[in-house]
GROMACS .gro file of C-alpha atoms in nm:
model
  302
    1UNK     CA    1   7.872  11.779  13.687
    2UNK     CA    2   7.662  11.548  13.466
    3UNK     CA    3   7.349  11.362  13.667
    4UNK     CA    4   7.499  11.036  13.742
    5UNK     CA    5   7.810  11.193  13.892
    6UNK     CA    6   7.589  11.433  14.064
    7UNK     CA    7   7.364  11.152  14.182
    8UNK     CA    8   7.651  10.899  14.333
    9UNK     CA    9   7.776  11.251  14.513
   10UNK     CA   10   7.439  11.306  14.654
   11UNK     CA   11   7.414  10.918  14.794
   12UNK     CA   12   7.676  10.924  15.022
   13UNK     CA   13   7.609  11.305  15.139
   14UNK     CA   14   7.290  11.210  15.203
   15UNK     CA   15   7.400  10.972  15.435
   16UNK     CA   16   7.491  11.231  15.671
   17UNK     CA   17   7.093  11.289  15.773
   18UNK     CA   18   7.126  10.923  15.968
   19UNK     CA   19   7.402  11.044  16.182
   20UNK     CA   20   7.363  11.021  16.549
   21UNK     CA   21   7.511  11.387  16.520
   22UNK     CA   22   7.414  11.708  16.360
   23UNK     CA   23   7.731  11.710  16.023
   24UNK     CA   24   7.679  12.084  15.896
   25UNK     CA   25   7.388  12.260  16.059
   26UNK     CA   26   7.206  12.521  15.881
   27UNK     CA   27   7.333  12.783  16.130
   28UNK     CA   28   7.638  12.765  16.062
   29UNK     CA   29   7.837  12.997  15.820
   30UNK     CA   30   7.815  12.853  15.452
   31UNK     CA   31   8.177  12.860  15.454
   32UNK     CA   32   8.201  12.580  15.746
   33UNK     CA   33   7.917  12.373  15.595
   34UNK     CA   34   8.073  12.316  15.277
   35UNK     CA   35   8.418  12.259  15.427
   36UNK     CA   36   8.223  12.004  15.688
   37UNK     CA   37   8.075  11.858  15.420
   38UNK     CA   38   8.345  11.767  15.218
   39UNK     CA   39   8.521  11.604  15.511
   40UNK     CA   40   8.223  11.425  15.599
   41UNK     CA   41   8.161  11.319  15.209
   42UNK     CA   42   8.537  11.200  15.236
   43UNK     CA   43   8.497  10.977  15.580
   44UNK     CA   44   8.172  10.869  15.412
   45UNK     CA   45   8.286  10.736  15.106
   46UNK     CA   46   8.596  10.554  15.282
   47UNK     CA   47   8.395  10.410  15.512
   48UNK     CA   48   8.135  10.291  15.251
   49UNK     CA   49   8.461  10.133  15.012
   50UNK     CA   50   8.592   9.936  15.348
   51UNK     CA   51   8.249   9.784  15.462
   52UNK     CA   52   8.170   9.703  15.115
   53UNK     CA   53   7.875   9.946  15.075
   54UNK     CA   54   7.906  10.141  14.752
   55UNK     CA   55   7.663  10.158  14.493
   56UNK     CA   56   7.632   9.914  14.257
   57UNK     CA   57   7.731   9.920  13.895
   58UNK     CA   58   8.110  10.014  13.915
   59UNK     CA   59   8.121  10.392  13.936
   60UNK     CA   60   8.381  10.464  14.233
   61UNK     CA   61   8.638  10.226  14.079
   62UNK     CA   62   8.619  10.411  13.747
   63UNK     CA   63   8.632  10.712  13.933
   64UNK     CA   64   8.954  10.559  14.115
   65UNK     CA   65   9.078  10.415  13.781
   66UNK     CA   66   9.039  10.097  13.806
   67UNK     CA   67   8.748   9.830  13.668
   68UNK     CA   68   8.390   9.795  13.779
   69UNK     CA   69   8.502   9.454  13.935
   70UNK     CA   70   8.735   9.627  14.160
   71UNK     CA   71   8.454   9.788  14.346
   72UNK     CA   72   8.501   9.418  14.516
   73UNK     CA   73   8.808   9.417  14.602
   74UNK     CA   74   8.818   9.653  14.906
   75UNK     CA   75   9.200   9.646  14.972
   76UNK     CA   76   9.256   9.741  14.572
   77UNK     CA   77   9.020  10.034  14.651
   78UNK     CA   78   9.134  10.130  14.947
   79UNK     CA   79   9.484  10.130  14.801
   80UNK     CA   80   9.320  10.318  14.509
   81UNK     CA   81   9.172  10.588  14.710
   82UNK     CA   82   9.459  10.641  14.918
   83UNK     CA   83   9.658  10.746  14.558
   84UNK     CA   84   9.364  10.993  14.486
   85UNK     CA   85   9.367  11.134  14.821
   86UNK     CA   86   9.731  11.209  14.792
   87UNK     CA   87   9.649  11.404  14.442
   88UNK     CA   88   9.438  11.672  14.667
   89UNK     CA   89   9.777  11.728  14.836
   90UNK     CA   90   9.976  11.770  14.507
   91UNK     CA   91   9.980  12.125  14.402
   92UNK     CA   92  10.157  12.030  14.095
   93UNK     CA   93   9.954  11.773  13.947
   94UNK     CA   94   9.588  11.754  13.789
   95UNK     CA   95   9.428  11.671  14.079
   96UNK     CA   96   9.219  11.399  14.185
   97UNK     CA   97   8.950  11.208  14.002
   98UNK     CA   98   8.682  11.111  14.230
   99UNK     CA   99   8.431  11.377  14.282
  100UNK     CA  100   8.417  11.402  14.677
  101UNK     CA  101   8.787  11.381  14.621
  102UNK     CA  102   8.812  11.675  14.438
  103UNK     CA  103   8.539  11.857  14.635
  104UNK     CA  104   8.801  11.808  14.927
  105UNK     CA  105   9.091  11.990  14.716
  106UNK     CA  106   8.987  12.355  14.798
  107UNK     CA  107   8.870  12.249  15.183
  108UNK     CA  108   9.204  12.143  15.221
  109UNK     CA  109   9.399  12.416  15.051
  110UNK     CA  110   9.167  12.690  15.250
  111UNK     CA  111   9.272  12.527  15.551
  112UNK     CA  112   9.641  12.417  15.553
  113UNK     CA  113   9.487  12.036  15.609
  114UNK     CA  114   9.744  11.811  15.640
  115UNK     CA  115   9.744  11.427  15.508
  116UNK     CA  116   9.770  11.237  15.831
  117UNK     CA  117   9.413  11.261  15.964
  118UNK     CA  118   9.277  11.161  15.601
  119UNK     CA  119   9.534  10.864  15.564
  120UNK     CA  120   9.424  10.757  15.924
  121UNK     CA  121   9.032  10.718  15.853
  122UNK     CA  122   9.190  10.455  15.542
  123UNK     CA  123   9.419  10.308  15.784
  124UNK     CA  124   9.168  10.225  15.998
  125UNK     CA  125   8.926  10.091  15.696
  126UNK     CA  126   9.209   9.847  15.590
  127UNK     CA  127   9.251   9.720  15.987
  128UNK     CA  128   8.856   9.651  15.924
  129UNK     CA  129   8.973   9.399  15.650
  130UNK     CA  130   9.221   9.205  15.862
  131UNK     CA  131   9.116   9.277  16.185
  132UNK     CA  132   8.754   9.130  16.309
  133UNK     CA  133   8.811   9.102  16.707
  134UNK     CA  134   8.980   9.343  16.928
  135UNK     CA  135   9.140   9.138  17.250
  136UNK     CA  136   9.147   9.474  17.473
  137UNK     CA  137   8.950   9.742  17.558
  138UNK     CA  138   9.353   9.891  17.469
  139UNK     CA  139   9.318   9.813  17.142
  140UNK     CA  140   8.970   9.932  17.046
  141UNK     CA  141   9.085  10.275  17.194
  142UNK     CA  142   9.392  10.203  16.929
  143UNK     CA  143   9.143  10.150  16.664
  144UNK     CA  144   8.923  10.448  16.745
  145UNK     CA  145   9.225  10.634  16.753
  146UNK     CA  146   9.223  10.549  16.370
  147UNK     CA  147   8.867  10.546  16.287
  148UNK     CA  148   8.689  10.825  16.489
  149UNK     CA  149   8.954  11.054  16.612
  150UNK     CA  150   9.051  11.237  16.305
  151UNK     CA  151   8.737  11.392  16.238
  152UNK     CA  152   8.733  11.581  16.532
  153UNK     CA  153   9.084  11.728  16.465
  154UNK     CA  154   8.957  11.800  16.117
  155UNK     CA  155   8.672  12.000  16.248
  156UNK     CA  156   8.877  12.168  16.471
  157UNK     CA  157   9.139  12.271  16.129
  158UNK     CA  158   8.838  12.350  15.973
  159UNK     CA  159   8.735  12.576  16.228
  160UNK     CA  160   9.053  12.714  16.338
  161UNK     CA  161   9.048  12.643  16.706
  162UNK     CA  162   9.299  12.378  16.679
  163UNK     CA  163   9.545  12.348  17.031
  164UNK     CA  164   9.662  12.054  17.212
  165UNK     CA  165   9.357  12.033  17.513
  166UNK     CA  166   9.103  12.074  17.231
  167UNK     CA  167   9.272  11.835  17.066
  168UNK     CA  168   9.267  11.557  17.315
  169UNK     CA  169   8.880  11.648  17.449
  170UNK     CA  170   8.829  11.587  17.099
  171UNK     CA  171   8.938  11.267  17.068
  172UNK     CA  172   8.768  11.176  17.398
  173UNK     CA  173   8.423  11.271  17.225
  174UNK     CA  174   8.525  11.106  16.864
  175UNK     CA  175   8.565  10.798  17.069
  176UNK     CA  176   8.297  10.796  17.287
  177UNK     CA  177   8.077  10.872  16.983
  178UNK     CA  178   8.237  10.549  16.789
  179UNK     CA  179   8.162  10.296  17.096
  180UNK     CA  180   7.837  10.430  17.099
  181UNK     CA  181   7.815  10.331  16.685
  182UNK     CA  182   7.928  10.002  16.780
  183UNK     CA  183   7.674   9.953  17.023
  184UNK     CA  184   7.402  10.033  16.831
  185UNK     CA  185   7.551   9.832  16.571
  186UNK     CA  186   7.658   9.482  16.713
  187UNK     CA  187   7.399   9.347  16.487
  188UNK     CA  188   7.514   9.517  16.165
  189UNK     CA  189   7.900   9.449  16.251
  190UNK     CA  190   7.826   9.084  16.359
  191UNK     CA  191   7.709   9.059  15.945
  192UNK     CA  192   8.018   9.165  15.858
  193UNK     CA  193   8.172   8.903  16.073
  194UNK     CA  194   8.325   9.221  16.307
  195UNK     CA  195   8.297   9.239  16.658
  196UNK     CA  196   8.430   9.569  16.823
  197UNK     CA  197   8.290   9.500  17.216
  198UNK     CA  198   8.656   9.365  17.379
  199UNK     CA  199   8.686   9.014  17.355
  200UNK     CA  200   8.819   9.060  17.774
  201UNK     CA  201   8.484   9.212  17.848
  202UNK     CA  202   8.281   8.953  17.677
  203UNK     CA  203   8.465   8.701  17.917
  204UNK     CA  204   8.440   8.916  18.212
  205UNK     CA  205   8.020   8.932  18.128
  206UNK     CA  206   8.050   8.566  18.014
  207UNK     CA  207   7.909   8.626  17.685
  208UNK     CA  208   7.991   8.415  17.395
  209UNK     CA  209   7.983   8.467  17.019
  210UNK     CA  210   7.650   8.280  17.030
  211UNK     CA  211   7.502   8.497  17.248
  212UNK     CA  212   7.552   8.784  16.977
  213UNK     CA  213   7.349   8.588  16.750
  214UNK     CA  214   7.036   8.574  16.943
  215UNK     CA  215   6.711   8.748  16.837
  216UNK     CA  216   6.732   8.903  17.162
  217UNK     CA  217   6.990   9.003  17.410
  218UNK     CA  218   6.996   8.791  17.761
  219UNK     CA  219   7.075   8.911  18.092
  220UNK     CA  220   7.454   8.872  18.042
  221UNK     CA  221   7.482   9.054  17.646
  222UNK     CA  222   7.256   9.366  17.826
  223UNK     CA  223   7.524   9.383  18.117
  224UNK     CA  224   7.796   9.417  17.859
  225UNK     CA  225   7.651   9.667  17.661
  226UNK     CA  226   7.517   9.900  17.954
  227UNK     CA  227   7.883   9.850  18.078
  228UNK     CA  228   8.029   9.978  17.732
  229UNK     CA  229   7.774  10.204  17.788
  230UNK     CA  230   7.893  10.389  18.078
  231UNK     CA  231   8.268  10.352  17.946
  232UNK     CA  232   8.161  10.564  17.646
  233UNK     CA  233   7.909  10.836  17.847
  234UNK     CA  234   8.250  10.831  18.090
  235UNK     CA  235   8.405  10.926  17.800
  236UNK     CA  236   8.172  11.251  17.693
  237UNK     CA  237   8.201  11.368  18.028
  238UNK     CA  238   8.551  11.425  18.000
  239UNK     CA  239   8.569  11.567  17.624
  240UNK     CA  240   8.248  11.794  17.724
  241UNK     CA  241   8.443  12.096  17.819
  242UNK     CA  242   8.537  12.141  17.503
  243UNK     CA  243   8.232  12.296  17.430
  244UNK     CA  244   8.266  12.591  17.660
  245UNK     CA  245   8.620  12.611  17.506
  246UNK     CA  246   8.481  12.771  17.204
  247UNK     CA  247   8.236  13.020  17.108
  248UNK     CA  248   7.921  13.141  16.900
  249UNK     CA  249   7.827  12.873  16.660
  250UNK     CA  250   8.092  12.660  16.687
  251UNK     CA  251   7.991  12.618  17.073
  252UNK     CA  252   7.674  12.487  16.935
  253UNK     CA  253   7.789  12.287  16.674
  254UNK     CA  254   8.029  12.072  16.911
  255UNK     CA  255   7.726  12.064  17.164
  256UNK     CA  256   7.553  11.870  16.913
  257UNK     CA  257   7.798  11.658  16.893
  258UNK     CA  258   7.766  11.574  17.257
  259UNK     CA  259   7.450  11.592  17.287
  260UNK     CA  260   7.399  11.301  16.929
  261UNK     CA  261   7.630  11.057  17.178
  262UNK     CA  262   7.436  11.154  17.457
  263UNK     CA  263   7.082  11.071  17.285
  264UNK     CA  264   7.242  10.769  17.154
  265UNK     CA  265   7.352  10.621  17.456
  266UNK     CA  266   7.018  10.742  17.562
  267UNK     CA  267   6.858  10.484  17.309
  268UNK     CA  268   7.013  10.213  17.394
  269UNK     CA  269   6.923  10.241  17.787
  270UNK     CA  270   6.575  10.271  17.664
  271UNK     CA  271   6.582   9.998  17.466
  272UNK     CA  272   6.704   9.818  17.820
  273UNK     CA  273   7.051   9.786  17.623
  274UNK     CA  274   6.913   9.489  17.383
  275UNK     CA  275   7.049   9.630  17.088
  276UNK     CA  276   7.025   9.295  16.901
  277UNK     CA  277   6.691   9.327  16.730
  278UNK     CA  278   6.829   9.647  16.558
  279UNK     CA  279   7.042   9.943  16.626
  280UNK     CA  280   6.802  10.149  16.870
  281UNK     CA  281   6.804  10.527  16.760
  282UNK     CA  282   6.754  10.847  16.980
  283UNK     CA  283   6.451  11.103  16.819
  284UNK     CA  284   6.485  11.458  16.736
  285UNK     CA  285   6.329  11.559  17.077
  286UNK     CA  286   6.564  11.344  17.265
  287UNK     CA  287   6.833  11.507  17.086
  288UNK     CA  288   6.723  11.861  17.103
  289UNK     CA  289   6.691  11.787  17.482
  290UNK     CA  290   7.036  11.686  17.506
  291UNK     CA  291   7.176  11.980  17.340
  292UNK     CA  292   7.018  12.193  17.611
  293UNK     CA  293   7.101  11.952  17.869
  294UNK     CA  294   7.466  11.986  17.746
  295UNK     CA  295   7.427  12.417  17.710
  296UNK     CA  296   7.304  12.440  18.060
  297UNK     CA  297   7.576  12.227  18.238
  298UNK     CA  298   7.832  12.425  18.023
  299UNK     CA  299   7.650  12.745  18.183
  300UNK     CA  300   7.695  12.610  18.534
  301UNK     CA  301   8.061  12.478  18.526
  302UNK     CA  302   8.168  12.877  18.377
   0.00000   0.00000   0.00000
Protein backbone atom coordinates (compact mmCIF):
# COMPACT_ATOMS: atom_id res chain seq x y z
CA UNK A 1 0.00 0.00 0.00
CA UNK A 2 1.94 3.14 -1.00
CA UNK A 3 1.52 6.29 1.68
CA UNK A 4 -1.10 8.25 0.03
CA UNK A 5 -3.36 5.23 -0.37
CA UNK A 6 -2.48 4.30 3.09
CA UNK A 7 -3.14 7.83 4.29
CA UNK A 8 -6.82 8.42 2.56
CA UNK A 9 -7.52 4.71 4.27
CA UNK A 10 -6.45 5.97 7.58
CA UNK A 11 -8.81 9.35 7.26
CA UNK A 12 -11.93 7.85 7.15
CA UNK A 13 -10.98 4.92 9.77
CA UNK A 14 -10.01 7.38 11.89
CA UNK A 15 -13.24 8.74 11.88
CA UNK A 16 -14.51 5.99 13.85
CA UNK A 17 -12.80 7.54 17.29
CA UNK A 18 -15.80 10.42 17.06
CA UNK A 19 -18.47 7.87 17.19
CA UNK A 20 -21.04 8.14 19.84
CA UNK A 21 -20.28 4.26 20.04
CA UNK A 22 -17.34 2.10 20.76
CA UNK A 23 -16.64 0.53 16.46
CA UNK A 24 -14.00 -2.33 17.31
CA UNK A 25 -12.91 -2.36 20.91
CA UNK A 26 -9.59 -3.56 21.82
CA UNK A 27 -11.15 -6.54 23.66
CA UNK A 28 -12.43 -7.97 21.19
CA UNK A 29 -10.90 -10.90 19.13
CA UNK A 30 -8.61 -9.44 16.25
CA UNK A 31 -10.64 -11.40 13.98
CA UNK A 32 -13.98 -9.25 14.77
CA UNK A 33 -12.05 -5.94 14.81
CA UNK A 34 -10.80 -6.16 11.45
CA UNK A 35 -14.06 -7.54 10.05
CA UNK A 36 -15.84 -4.43 12.13
CA UNK A 37 -13.59 -2.33 10.72
CA UNK A 38 -13.97 -2.90 7.30
CA UNK A 39 -17.73 -2.54 7.56
CA UNK A 40 -17.37 0.52 9.40
CA UNK A 41 -14.55 1.88 6.77
CA UNK A 42 -17.32 0.91 4.12
CA UNK A 43 -20.47 2.90 5.88
CA UNK A 44 -17.80 5.58 6.42
CA UNK A 45 -16.69 6.22 3.14
CA UNK A 46 -20.42 6.08 1.68
CA UNK A 47 -21.52 8.28 3.99
CA UNK A 48 -18.59 10.74 3.45
CA UNK A 49 -19.26 10.46 -0.82
CA UNK A 50 -23.21 11.33 -0.11
CA UNK A 51 -22.70 14.38 2.29
CA UNK A 52 -20.00 15.61 0.15
CA UNK A 53 -17.13 15.11 2.65
CA UNK A 54 -14.19 13.39 0.98
CA UNK A 55 -10.86 14.60 0.85
CA UNK A 56 -9.86 16.93 -1.45
CA UNK A 57 -7.74 16.48 -4.51
CA UNK A 58 -9.66 13.68 -6.44
CA UNK A 59 -8.45 10.40 -4.99
CA UNK A 60 -11.84 8.33 -4.38
CA UNK A 61 -13.05 9.05 -7.93
CA UNK A 62 -9.80 7.69 -9.38
CA UNK A 63 -10.11 5.00 -7.10
CA UNK A 64 -13.83 4.55 -8.49
CA UNK A 65 -12.62 5.24 -12.06
CA UNK A 66 -13.78 8.14 -12.81
CA UNK A 67 -12.13 11.98 -12.87
CA UNK A 68 -11.06 14.13 -9.96
CA UNK A 69 -14.13 16.38 -10.87
CA UNK A 70 -16.44 13.61 -10.20
CA UNK A 71 -15.63 13.66 -6.56
CA UNK A 72 -18.53 16.50 -7.07
CA UNK A 73 -20.90 14.86 -8.44
CA UNK A 74 -22.30 12.70 -5.58
CA UNK A 75 -24.96 10.74 -7.60
CA UNK A 76 -21.98 9.77 -10.32
CA UNK A 77 -20.13 8.49 -7.20
CA UNK A 78 -22.58 6.97 -5.57
CA UNK A 79 -23.48 5.18 -8.80
CA UNK A 80 -19.71 4.55 -9.04
CA UNK A 81 -19.33 2.96 -5.74
CA UNK A 82 -22.28 0.93 -5.97
CA UNK A 83 -20.36 -0.88 -9.29
CA UNK A 84 -17.23 -1.42 -7.00
CA UNK A 85 -19.19 -2.74 -4.23
CA UNK A 86 -20.75 -5.29 -6.48
CA UNK A 87 -16.97 -6.39 -7.60
CA UNK A 88 -16.43 -7.65 -3.75
CA UNK A 89 -19.38 -9.96 -4.57
CA UNK A 90 -17.91 -11.25 -7.91
CA UNK A 91 -15.82 -14.25 -7.35
CA UNK A 92 -14.92 -14.27 -10.90
CA UNK A 93 -13.66 -10.97 -11.55
CA UNK A 94 -10.50 -8.83 -10.35
CA UNK A 95 -12.05 -7.39 -7.67
CA UNK A 96 -12.68 -4.00 -6.62
CA UNK A 97 -10.54 -0.91 -6.84
CA UNK A 98 -11.06 1.24 -3.94
CA UNK A 99 -9.04 0.28 -1.01
CA UNK A 100 -11.77 0.01 1.84
CA UNK A 101 -13.52 -1.74 -0.98
CA UNK A 102 -11.21 -4.31 -1.30
CA UNK A 103 -10.43 -4.49 2.45
CA UNK A 104 -14.24 -5.54 2.57
CA UNK A 105 -13.63 -8.54 -0.04
CA UNK A 106 -12.28 -11.13 2.52
CA UNK A 107 -14.85 -9.74 5.48
CA UNK A 108 -17.41 -10.61 3.21
CA UNK A 109 -16.23 -13.90 1.83
CA UNK A 110 -15.35 -15.08 5.65
CA UNK A 111 -18.77 -14.34 6.43
CA UNK A 112 -21.28 -15.35 3.68
CA UNK A 113 -22.26 -11.32 3.65
CA UNK A 114 -24.79 -10.75 1.39
CA UNK A 115 -25.26 -7.45 -0.92
CA UNK A 116 -28.50 -6.08 0.40
CA UNK A 117 -27.37 -4.46 3.68
CA UNK A 118 -24.31 -2.76 1.72
CA UNK A 119 -26.61 -1.58 -1.27
CA UNK A 120 -29.04 -0.21 1.48
CA UNK A 121 -26.46 2.20 3.36
CA UNK A 122 -26.05 3.71 -0.71
CA UNK A 123 -29.68 3.68 -1.08
CA UNK A 124 -30.15 5.63 1.67
CA UNK A 125 -27.07 8.15 0.68
CA UNK A 126 -28.80 8.77 -2.74
CA UNK A 127 -32.43 9.50 -0.79
CA UNK A 128 -30.00 12.18 1.05
CA UNK A 129 -29.60 13.80 -2.47
CA UNK A 130 -33.29 14.08 -3.33
CA UNK A 131 -34.80 13.91 -0.20
CA UNK A 132 -34.23 17.01 2.40
CA UNK A 133 -37.58 16.82 4.63
CA UNK A 134 -39.25 13.80 5.92
CA UNK A 135 -43.29 14.60 6.33
CA UNK A 136 -43.71 11.63 9.03
CA UNK A 137 -42.21 10.36 11.85
CA UNK A 138 -43.26 7.00 9.22
CA UNK A 139 -40.96 7.96 6.94
CA UNK A 140 -37.84 8.81 8.95
CA UNK A 141 -38.29 5.24 10.47
CA UNK A 142 -38.34 4.33 6.45
CA UNK A 143 -35.19 6.17 6.06
CA UNK A 144 -33.42 4.77 9.11
CA UNK A 145 -34.49 1.60 7.91
CA UNK A 146 -31.97 2.46 5.02
CA UNK A 147 -29.37 4.38 6.72
CA UNK A 148 -28.80 2.88 10.24
CA UNK A 149 -30.33 -0.51 10.23
CA UNK A 150 -27.93 -2.47 8.21
CA UNK A 151 -25.09 -2.11 10.32
CA UNK A 152 -26.52 -3.80 13.03
CA UNK A 153 -27.45 -6.87 10.88
CA UNK A 154 -23.91 -6.70 9.60
CA UNK A 155 -22.51 -6.95 13.04
CA UNK A 156 -24.67 -9.53 13.85
CA UNK A 157 -23.24 -11.66 10.25
CA UNK A 158 -20.10 -10.71 11.40
CA UNK A 159 -20.55 -12.17 14.62
CA UNK A 160 -22.62 -15.05 13.83
CA UNK A 161 -25.57 -14.55 16.10
CA UNK A 162 -27.78 -13.60 13.34
CA UNK A 163 -31.87 -14.75 14.04
CA UNK A 164 -34.97 -12.93 13.44
CA UNK A 165 -35.54 -11.25 17.35
CA UNK A 166 -31.89 -10.17 17.21
CA UNK A 167 -32.52 -8.97 14.13
CA UNK A 168 -35.37 -6.67 14.84
CA UNK A 169 -33.84 -5.46 18.55
CA UNK A 170 -31.20 -4.55 16.28
CA UNK A 171 -32.79 -2.39 14.20
CA UNK A 172 -34.61 -0.83 17.19
CA UNK A 173 -31.03 0.23 18.56
CA UNK A 174 -29.57 1.22 14.86
CA UNK A 175 -32.47 3.56 14.87
CA UNK A 176 -32.57 4.91 18.05
CA UNK A 177 -28.81 5.52 17.68
CA UNK A 178 -29.50 7.49 14.16
CA UNK A 179 -32.29 9.93 15.78
CA UNK A 180 -29.98 10.50 18.37
CA UNK A 181 -27.18 11.60 15.34
CA UNK A 182 -29.75 13.77 14.06
CA UNK A 183 -30.29 15.44 17.14
CA UNK A 184 -27.05 16.25 17.88
CA UNK A 185 -26.74 17.27 14.43
CA UNK A 186 -29.70 19.63 13.42
CA UNK A 187 -27.09 22.21 13.05
CA UNK A 188 -24.73 20.28 10.76
CA UNK A 189 -27.80 18.80 8.63
CA UNK A 190 -29.55 22.26 8.49
CA UNK A 191 -25.93 23.22 6.34
CA UNK A 192 -26.63 20.72 4.17
CA UNK A 193 -30.07 22.08 3.69
CA UNK A 194 -31.45 18.49 5.46
CA UNK A 195 -33.81 18.36 8.08
CA UNK A 196 -34.53 14.80 9.56
CA UNK A 197 -36.89 15.99 12.86
CA UNK A 198 -40.66 15.16 11.13
CA UNK A 199 -41.97 18.00 9.49
CA UNK A 200 -45.63 16.77 11.65
CA UNK A 201 -43.71 17.21 14.84
CA UNK A 202 -42.30 20.54 14.03
CA UNK A 203 -46.05 21.64 13.56
CA UNK A 204 -47.26 19.83 16.49
CA UNK A 205 -44.22 21.93 18.67
CA UNK A 206 -44.92 24.93 16.36
CA UNK A 207 -41.49 25.26 15.26
CA UNK A 208 -40.61 26.73 12.00
CA UNK A 209 -37.60 26.46 9.70
CA UNK A 210 -36.51 29.79 11.21
CA UNK A 211 -36.47 28.65 14.42
CA UNK A 212 -33.67 26.04 13.32
CA UNK A 213 -31.60 28.85 12.37
CA UNK A 214 -31.31 30.54 15.61
CA UNK A 215 -28.04 30.80 17.61
CA UNK A 216 -29.97 29.26 20.25
CA UNK A 217 -32.87 26.98 20.64
CA UNK A 218 -36.28 28.63 22.20
CA UNK A 219 -38.71 27.08 24.38
CA UNK A 220 -40.62 25.44 21.48
CA UNK A 221 -37.18 23.89 19.29
CA UNK A 222 -36.05 22.35 23.09
CA UNK A 223 -39.64 20.70 23.41
CA UNK A 224 -39.15 19.07 20.06
CA UNK A 225 -35.93 17.77 20.56
CA UNK A 226 -36.46 16.39 24.26
CA UNK A 227 -39.62 14.86 22.57
CA UNK A 228 -37.41 13.12 19.76
CA UNK A 229 -35.54 12.52 22.60
CA UNK A 230 -37.64 10.22 24.49
CA UNK A 231 -38.92 8.61 21.06
CA UNK A 232 -35.32 7.47 20.49
CA UNK A 233 -34.35 6.41 24.46
CA UNK A 234 -38.08 4.58 23.91
CA UNK A 235 -36.47 3.07 21.31
CA UNK A 236 -33.14 1.56 23.26
CA UNK A 237 -35.32 0.29 25.77
CA UNK A 238 -36.88 -2.02 23.56
CA UNK A 239 -33.68 -3.19 21.41
CA UNK A 240 -31.75 -3.47 24.97
CA UNK A 241 -32.41 -7.10 25.48
CA UNK A 242 -30.45 -7.86 22.91
CA UNK A 243 -27.61 -7.56 24.94
CA UNK A 244 -28.38 -10.32 27.35
CA UNK A 245 -29.17 -12.30 24.12
CA UNK A 246 -25.56 -12.83 23.56
CA UNK A 247 -22.53 -13.63 25.38
CA UNK A 248 -18.77 -12.94 26.43
CA UNK A 249 -17.49 -10.08 24.43
CA UNK A 250 -19.99 -9.67 22.13
CA UNK A 251 -22.41 -8.91 25.24
CA UNK A 252 -20.10 -6.09 25.85
CA UNK A 253 -19.59 -4.90 22.61
CA UNK A 254 -23.49 -4.42 21.90
CA UNK A 255 -23.68 -2.84 25.51
CA UNK A 256 -21.59 -0.20 24.20
CA UNK A 257 -23.62 0.33 21.73
CA UNK A 258 -26.43 1.08 24.08
CA UNK A 259 -24.80 2.58 26.37
CA UNK A 260 -22.98 5.45 23.21
CA UNK A 261 -27.03 6.23 22.53
CA UNK A 262 -27.62 6.33 26.01
CA UNK A 263 -24.68 8.95 26.80
CA UNK A 264 -25.76 10.72 23.78
CA UNK A 265 -29.15 11.30 24.58
CA UNK A 266 -27.59 11.99 27.87
CA UNK A 267 -25.80 15.11 26.24
CA UNK A 268 -28.32 16.57 24.83
CA UNK A 269 -30.60 16.67 28.17
CA UNK A 270 -27.62 18.28 29.66
CA UNK A 271 -27.24 20.63 27.28
CA UNK A 272 -31.20 21.41 28.24
CA UNK A 273 -31.83 19.92 24.57
CA UNK A 274 -30.40 23.25 22.74
CA UNK A 275 -28.47 21.44 20.39
CA UNK A 276 -28.22 24.48 18.05
CA UNK A 277 -24.96 26.02 19.14
CA UNK A 278 -23.27 22.63 18.27
CA UNK A 279 -23.86 18.97 18.46
CA UNK A 280 -23.52 18.40 22.40
CA UNK A 281 -21.30 15.21 23.02
CA UNK A 282 -21.43 12.68 26.01
CA UNK A 283 -17.57 12.14 27.79
CA UNK A 284 -15.82 8.97 28.32
CA UNK A 285 -17.07 8.82 31.99
CA UNK A 286 -20.59 9.35 30.97
CA UNK A 287 -20.17 6.61 28.64
CA UNK A 288 -18.34 4.18 30.76
CA UNK A 289 -21.23 4.84 33.25
CA UNK A 290 -23.73 3.88 30.84
CA UNK A 291 -22.19 0.71 29.90
CA UNK A 292 -22.49 -0.38 33.53
CA UNK A 293 -25.76 1.16 33.86
CA UNK A 294 -26.78 -1.01 30.82
CA UNK A 295 -24.68 -4.46 32.41
CA UNK A 296 -26.47 -4.12 35.65
CA UNK A 297 -30.12 -3.80 34.34
CA UNK A 298 -29.23 -6.75 31.97
CA UNK A 299 -28.17 -8.58 35.39
CA UNK A 300 -31.52 -7.78 36.98
CA UNK A 301 -34.02 -8.58 34.11
CA UNK A 302 -32.02 -12.48 33.88
Amino acid sequence: MTTALADRTGDTLGKAAHENFPVAPFFLPRAWRTDLMAVYGYARLVDDIGDGDLAPGGADARYLGLGPAAAEDRPAMLDAFEADLLRVFDTAGTGPRHPLLAALRPTVRRHDLTPEPFLGLVEANRQDQRVRRYATYADLLAYCELSANPVGRLVLGITGTTSPERVRRSDEICTALQIAEHLQDVTEDLGRDRIYLPAEDMKRFRVEEADLRAPHAGASVRSLVAFEAERARDLLDRGTPLVRSVHGRLRLLLAGFVAGGRAALAAVGAAGFDVLPGPPRPTRPRLLREVGAVLLRDRGER
